[in-house]
Amino acid sequence: EAEISKEGPAGDLKWLTNESDPLYASPEAQKGGTFRIAIKSFPLTFRTVGPDSNTSFRGAILGNQLSLIGLHPNTMNILPELATHWAFGKDKKTMYFKLNPLAHWSDGKPVTAHDFAYTLEFMRSKKIVAPWYNDYYTKEIDKVIVFDDYTLAVASTKAQPDLHLILG
């Protein structure tokens, strides 16, 4: 369920970010260039959910899809991805996110909170023919709340000790 809120998120939220974890790439690595990879056969689909989507090619596609937040592989601390800041709701079921206004789709249009509301609707749709995703996004995610184009909340169906692993 997507919800549009006429009010902003609670004023007592403690917004967090992480700009201090160490880089986990080699400082000697050359930036830029072209990365080439081969696949053994033409992919059955370019979808990441639904029939024929769980092939080795899926990993190549998912490598280009950012989440709201990620995890540092060494410190396991939350890192910004599409969201620059996040906050945890007092209910232990809700996380709030501020999107990076510089994030854009490949066609140049901005990534907005409405895209995440659509994603929830999409993942619950029987039209994607993906029962696992239908079930997960129904049983684990309660709703997405859109406050404005760049601020949203994602609510879990139940309190979680590692909420960021479910809602990120």
mmCIF file of C-alpha atoms in Angstrom:
data_model
loop_
_atom_site.group_PDB
_atom_site.id
_atom_site.type_symbol
_atom_site.label_atom_id
_atom_site.label_comp_id
_atom_site.label_asym_id
_atom_site.label_seq_id
_atom_site.Cartn_x
_atom_site.Cartn_y
_atom_site.Cartn_z
ATOM 1 C CA GLU A 1 0.000 0.000 0.000
ATOM 2 C CA ALA A 2 1.344 3.415 -0.920
ATOM 3 C CA GLU A 3 0.338 6.390 1.101
ATOM 4 C CA ILE A 4 0.750 10.074 0.294
ATOM 5 C CA SER A 5 1.218 12.172 3.429
ATOM 6 C CA LYS A 6 0.210 15.823 3.517
ATOM 7 C CA GLU A 7 2.550 16.289 6.483
ATOM 8 C CA GLY A 8 6.280 15.742 6.703
ATOM 9 C CA PRO A 9 7.912 13.046 8.798
ATOM 10 C CA ALA A 10 7.968 13.425 12.574
ATOM 11 C CA GLY A 11 10.092 16.359 13.677
ATOM 12 C CA ASP A 12 11.898 14.380 16.374
ATOM 13 C CA LEU A 13 13.655 11.996 13.972
ATOM 14 C CA LYS A 14 17.418 11.660 14.264
ATOM 15 C CA TRP A 15 18.659 11.760 10.672
ATOM 16 C CA LEU A 16 21.791 9.704 10.077
ATOM 17 C CA THR A 17 24.329 9.414 7.280
ATOM 18 C CA ASN A 18 27.775 7.896 6.872
ATOM 19 C CA GLU A 19 30.592 9.793 5.239
ATOM 20 C CA SER A 20 33.336 8.457 7.516
ATOM 21 C CA ASP A 21 33.713 4.738 6.795
ATOM 22 C CA PRO A 22 36.923 3.929 4.914
ATOM 23 C CA LEU A 23 36.886 3.318 1.188
ATOM 24 C CA TYR A 24 36.949 -0.366 0.386
ATOM 25 C CA ALA A 25 38.469 0.031 -3.053
ATOM 26 C CA SER A 26 42.186 0.190 -3.609
ATOM 27 C CA PRO A 27 43.438 3.795 -3.559
ATOM 28 C CA GLU A 28 45.772 2.762 -6.409
ATOM 29 C CA ALA A 29 42.872 1.638 -8.611
ATOM 30 C CA GLN A 30 42.662 3.565 -11.859
ATOM 31 C CA LYS A 31 39.365 5.415 -12.168
ATOM 32 C CA GLY A 32 37.360 5.353 -15.379
ATOM 33 C CA GLY A 33 37.833 3.139 -18.378
ATOM 34 C CA THR A 34 35.688 0.367 -19.803
ATOM 35 C CA PHE A 35 34.691 -2.856 -18.097
ATOM 36 C CA ARG A 36 33.931 -5.752 -20.412
ATOM 37 C CA ILE A 37 32.341 -9.019 -19.407
ATOM 38 C CA ALA A 38 31.239 -12.049 -21.395
ATOM 39 C CA ILE A 39 28.177 -14.186 -20.897
ATOM 40 C CA LYS A 40 27.836 -17.750 -22.139
ATOM 41 C CA SER A 41 24.486 -17.327 -23.840
ATOM 42 C CA PHE A 42 21.973 -14.647 -24.694
ATOM 43 C CA PRO A 43 19.863 -13.893 -21.586
ATOM 44 C CA LEU A 44 16.330 -15.251 -21.540
ATOM 45 C CA THR A 45 15.093 -11.935 -20.128
ATOM 46 C CA PHE A 46 16.332 -8.581 -18.901
ATOM 47 C CA ARG A 47 13.867 -8.678 -15.977
ATOM 48 C CA THR A 48 15.145 -9.240 -12.448
ATOM 49 C CA VAL A 49 11.870 -10.822 -11.242
ATOM 50 C CA GLY A 50 9.467 -13.208 -12.893
ATOM 51 C CA PRO A 51 9.874 -16.150 -15.245
ATOM 52 C CA ASP A 52 13.418 -16.950 -16.414
ATOM 53 C CA SER A 53 14.889 -14.066 -14.390
ATOM 54 C CA ASN A 54 16.979 -16.082 -11.939
ATOM 55 C CA THR A 55 19.937 -16.796 -14.222
ATOM 56 C CA SER A 56 23.607 -15.872 -13.966
ATOM 57 C CA PHE A 57 22.867 -12.792 -16.092
ATOM 58 C CA ARG A 58 20.699 -11.388 -13.268
ATOM 59 C CA GLY A 59 23.834 -10.577 -11.260
ATOM 60 C CA ALA A 60 25.139 -8.360 -14.046
ATOM 61 C CA ILE A 61 21.880 -6.417 -14.054
ATOM 62 C CA LEU A 62 21.587 -6.107 -10.271
ATOM 63 C CA GLY A 63 25.119 -4.732 -10.052
ATOM 64 C CA ASN A 64 23.776 -1.547 -11.652
ATOM 65 C CA GLN A 65 20.731 -1.171 -9.405
ATOM 66 C CA LEU A 66 21.218 0.823 -6.238
ATOM 67 C CA SER A 67 19.128 0.460 -3.101
ATOM 68 C CA LEU A 68 18.159 3.188 -0.665
ATOM 69 C CA ILE A 69 21.074 2.159 1.541
ATOM 70 C CA GLY A 70 23.818 -0.445 1.487
ATOM 71 C CA LEU A 71 26.263 -2.031 3.910
ATOM 72 C CA HIS A 72 29.995 -1.428 4.097
ATOM 73 C CA PRO A 73 31.551 -4.865 3.463
ATOM 74 C CA ASN A 74 34.151 -4.492 6.224
ATOM 75 C CA THR A 75 32.488 -2.411 8.950
ATOM 76 C CA MET A 76 28.904 -3.571 8.206
ATOM 77 C CA ASN A 77 27.781 0.024 8.825
ATOM 78 C CA ILE A 78 24.974 1.496 6.736
ATOM 79 C CA LEU A 79 26.164 3.433 3.678
ATOM 80 C CA PRO A 80 24.233 5.900 1.539
ATOM 81 C CA GLU A 81 23.174 4.701 -1.891
ATOM 82 C CA LEU A 82 20.092 6.424 -3.351
ATOM 83 C CA ALA A 83 19.283 7.860 0.077
ATOM 84 C CA THR A 84 21.719 10.346 1.570
ATOM 85 C CA HIS A 85 20.143 10.199 5.045
ATOM 86 C CA TRP A 86 17.956 7.799 7.007
ATOM 87 C CA ALA A 87 16.202 7.688 10.347
ATOM 88 C CA PHE A 88 14.612 4.976 12.438
ATOM 89 C CA GLY A 89 11.047 5.372 13.696
ATOM 90 C CA LYS A 90 10.333 4.881 17.386
ATOM 91 C CA ASP A 91 7.919 2.060 16.470
ATOM 92 C CA LYS A 92 10.927 -0.077 15.346
ATOM 93 C CA LYS A 93 8.931 -0.814 12.173
ATOM 94 C CA THR A 94 9.531 2.307 10.081
ATOM 95 C CA MET A 95 12.585 3.778 8.378
ATOM 96 C CA TYR A 96 12.640 7.235 6.840
ATOM 97 C CA PHE A 97 14.796 8.196 3.890
ATOM 98 C CA LYS A 98 15.947 11.393 2.176
ATOM 99 C CA LEU A 99 16.768 10.719 -1.456
ATOM 100 C CA ASN A 100 19.769 12.178 -3.208
ATOM 101 C CA PRO A 101 18.286 14.827 -5.527
ATOM 102 C CA LEU A 102 21.138 14.152 -7.978
ATOM 103 C CA ALA A 103 19.983 10.540 -8.528
ATOM 104 C CA HIS A 104 18.505 10.112 -12.001
ATOM 105 C CA TRP A 105 17.251 7.268 -14.164
ATOM 106 C CA SER A 106 19.103 6.466 -17.391
ATOM 107 C CA ASP A 107 16.634 8.698 -19.263
ATOM 108 C CA GLY A 108 17.633 11.672 -17.105
ATOM 109 C CA LYS A 109 14.439 11.832 -15.025
ATOM 110 C CA PRO A 110 14.943 12.156 -11.267
ATOM 111 C CA VAL A 111 14.514 9.201 -8.936
ATOM 112 C CA THR A 112 11.669 10.143 -6.584
ATOM 113 C CA ALA A 113 9.839 8.758 -3.570
ATOM 114 C CA HIS A 114 6.941 7.923 -5.902
ATOM 115 C CA ASP A 115 9.208 5.385 -7.646
ATOM 116 C CA PHE A 116 9.525 3.444 -4.386
ATOM 117 C CA ALA A 117 5.755 3.515 -3.853
ATOM 118 C CA TYR A 118 5.368 2.081 -7.364
ATOM 119 C CA THR A 119 7.988 -0.585 -6.653
ATOM 120 C CA LEU A 120 5.937 -1.893 -3.744
ATOM 121 C CA GLU A 121 2.844 -2.051 -5.947
ATOM 122 C CA PHE A 122 4.866 -3.744 -8.699
ATOM 123 C CA MET A 123 6.395 -6.381 -6.410
ATOM 124 C CA ARG A 124 2.950 -7.292 -5.074
ATOM 125 C CA SER A 125 1.381 -7.552 -8.540
ATOM 126 C CA LYS A 126 0.405 -11.011 -9.771
ATOM 127 C CA LYS A 127 1.264 -9.766 -13.280
ATOM 128 C CA ILE A 128 4.980 -10.134 -12.600
ATOM 129 C CA VAL A 129 4.478 -13.893 -12.119
ATOM 130 C CA ALA A 130 6.838 -14.013 -9.160
ATOM 131 C CA PRO A 131 5.128 -15.656 -6.167
ATOM 132 C CA TRP A 132 8.150 -15.333 -3.860
ATOM 133 C CA TYR A 133 8.313 -11.558 -4.386
ATOM 134 C CA ASN A 134 4.530 -11.225 -4.115
ATOM 135 C CA ASP A 135 4.655 -13.041 -0.774
ATOM 136 C CA TYR A 136 7.742 -11.262 0.607
ATOM 137 C CA TYR A 137 6.598 -7.744 -0.268
ATOM 138 C CA THR A 138 3.171 -8.488 1.217
ATOM 139 C CA LYS A 139 4.277 -10.213 4.433
ATOM 140 C CA GLU A 140 7.354 -8.076 5.208
ATOM 141 C CA ILE A 141 6.526 -4.588 3.887
ATOM 142 C CA ASP A 142 3.401 -2.844 5.167
ATOM 143 C CA LYS A 143 3.542 0.369 3.155
ATOM 144 C CA VAL A 144 5.566 3.134 1.587
ATOM 145 C CA ILE A 145 4.729 6.662 2.693
ATOM 146 C CA VAL A 146 5.581 9.522 0.333
ATOM 147 C CA PHE A 147 6.101 12.863 2.091
ATOM 148 C CA ASP A 148 7.449 14.736 -0.923
ATOM 149 C CA ASP A 149 9.458 13.912 -4.046
ATOM 150 C CA TYR A 150 12.621 13.252 -2.035
ATOM 151 C CA THR A 151 11.396 12.059 1.371
ATOM 152 C CA LEU A 152 9.727 8.736 2.089
ATOM 153 C CA ALA A 153 9.213 6.118 4.752
ATOM 154 C CA VAL A 154 9.042 2.360 4.420
ATOM 155 C CA ALA A 155 7.128 0.491 7.108
ATOM 156 C CA SER A 156 7.585 -3.159 7.969
ATOM 157 C CA THR A 157 4.661 -5.326 9.020
ATOM 158 C CA LYS A 158 6.405 -6.012 12.340
ATOM 159 C CA ALA A 159 9.166 -4.644 14.543
ATOM 160 C CA GLN A 160 12.584 -5.858 13.400
ATOM 161 C CA PRO A 161 15.934 -5.762 15.230
ATOM 162 C CA ASP A 162 17.821 -5.198 11.928
ATOM 163 C CA LEU A 163 15.233 -3.034 10.218
ATOM 164 C CA HIS A 164 17.744 -1.654 7.709
ATOM 165 C CA LEU A 165 18.286 -5.156 6.279
ATOM 166 C CA ILE A 166 14.567 -5.499 5.502
ATOM 167 C CA LEU A 167 13.690 -1.963 4.404
ATOM 168 C CA GLY A 168 16.849 -0.670 2.767
#
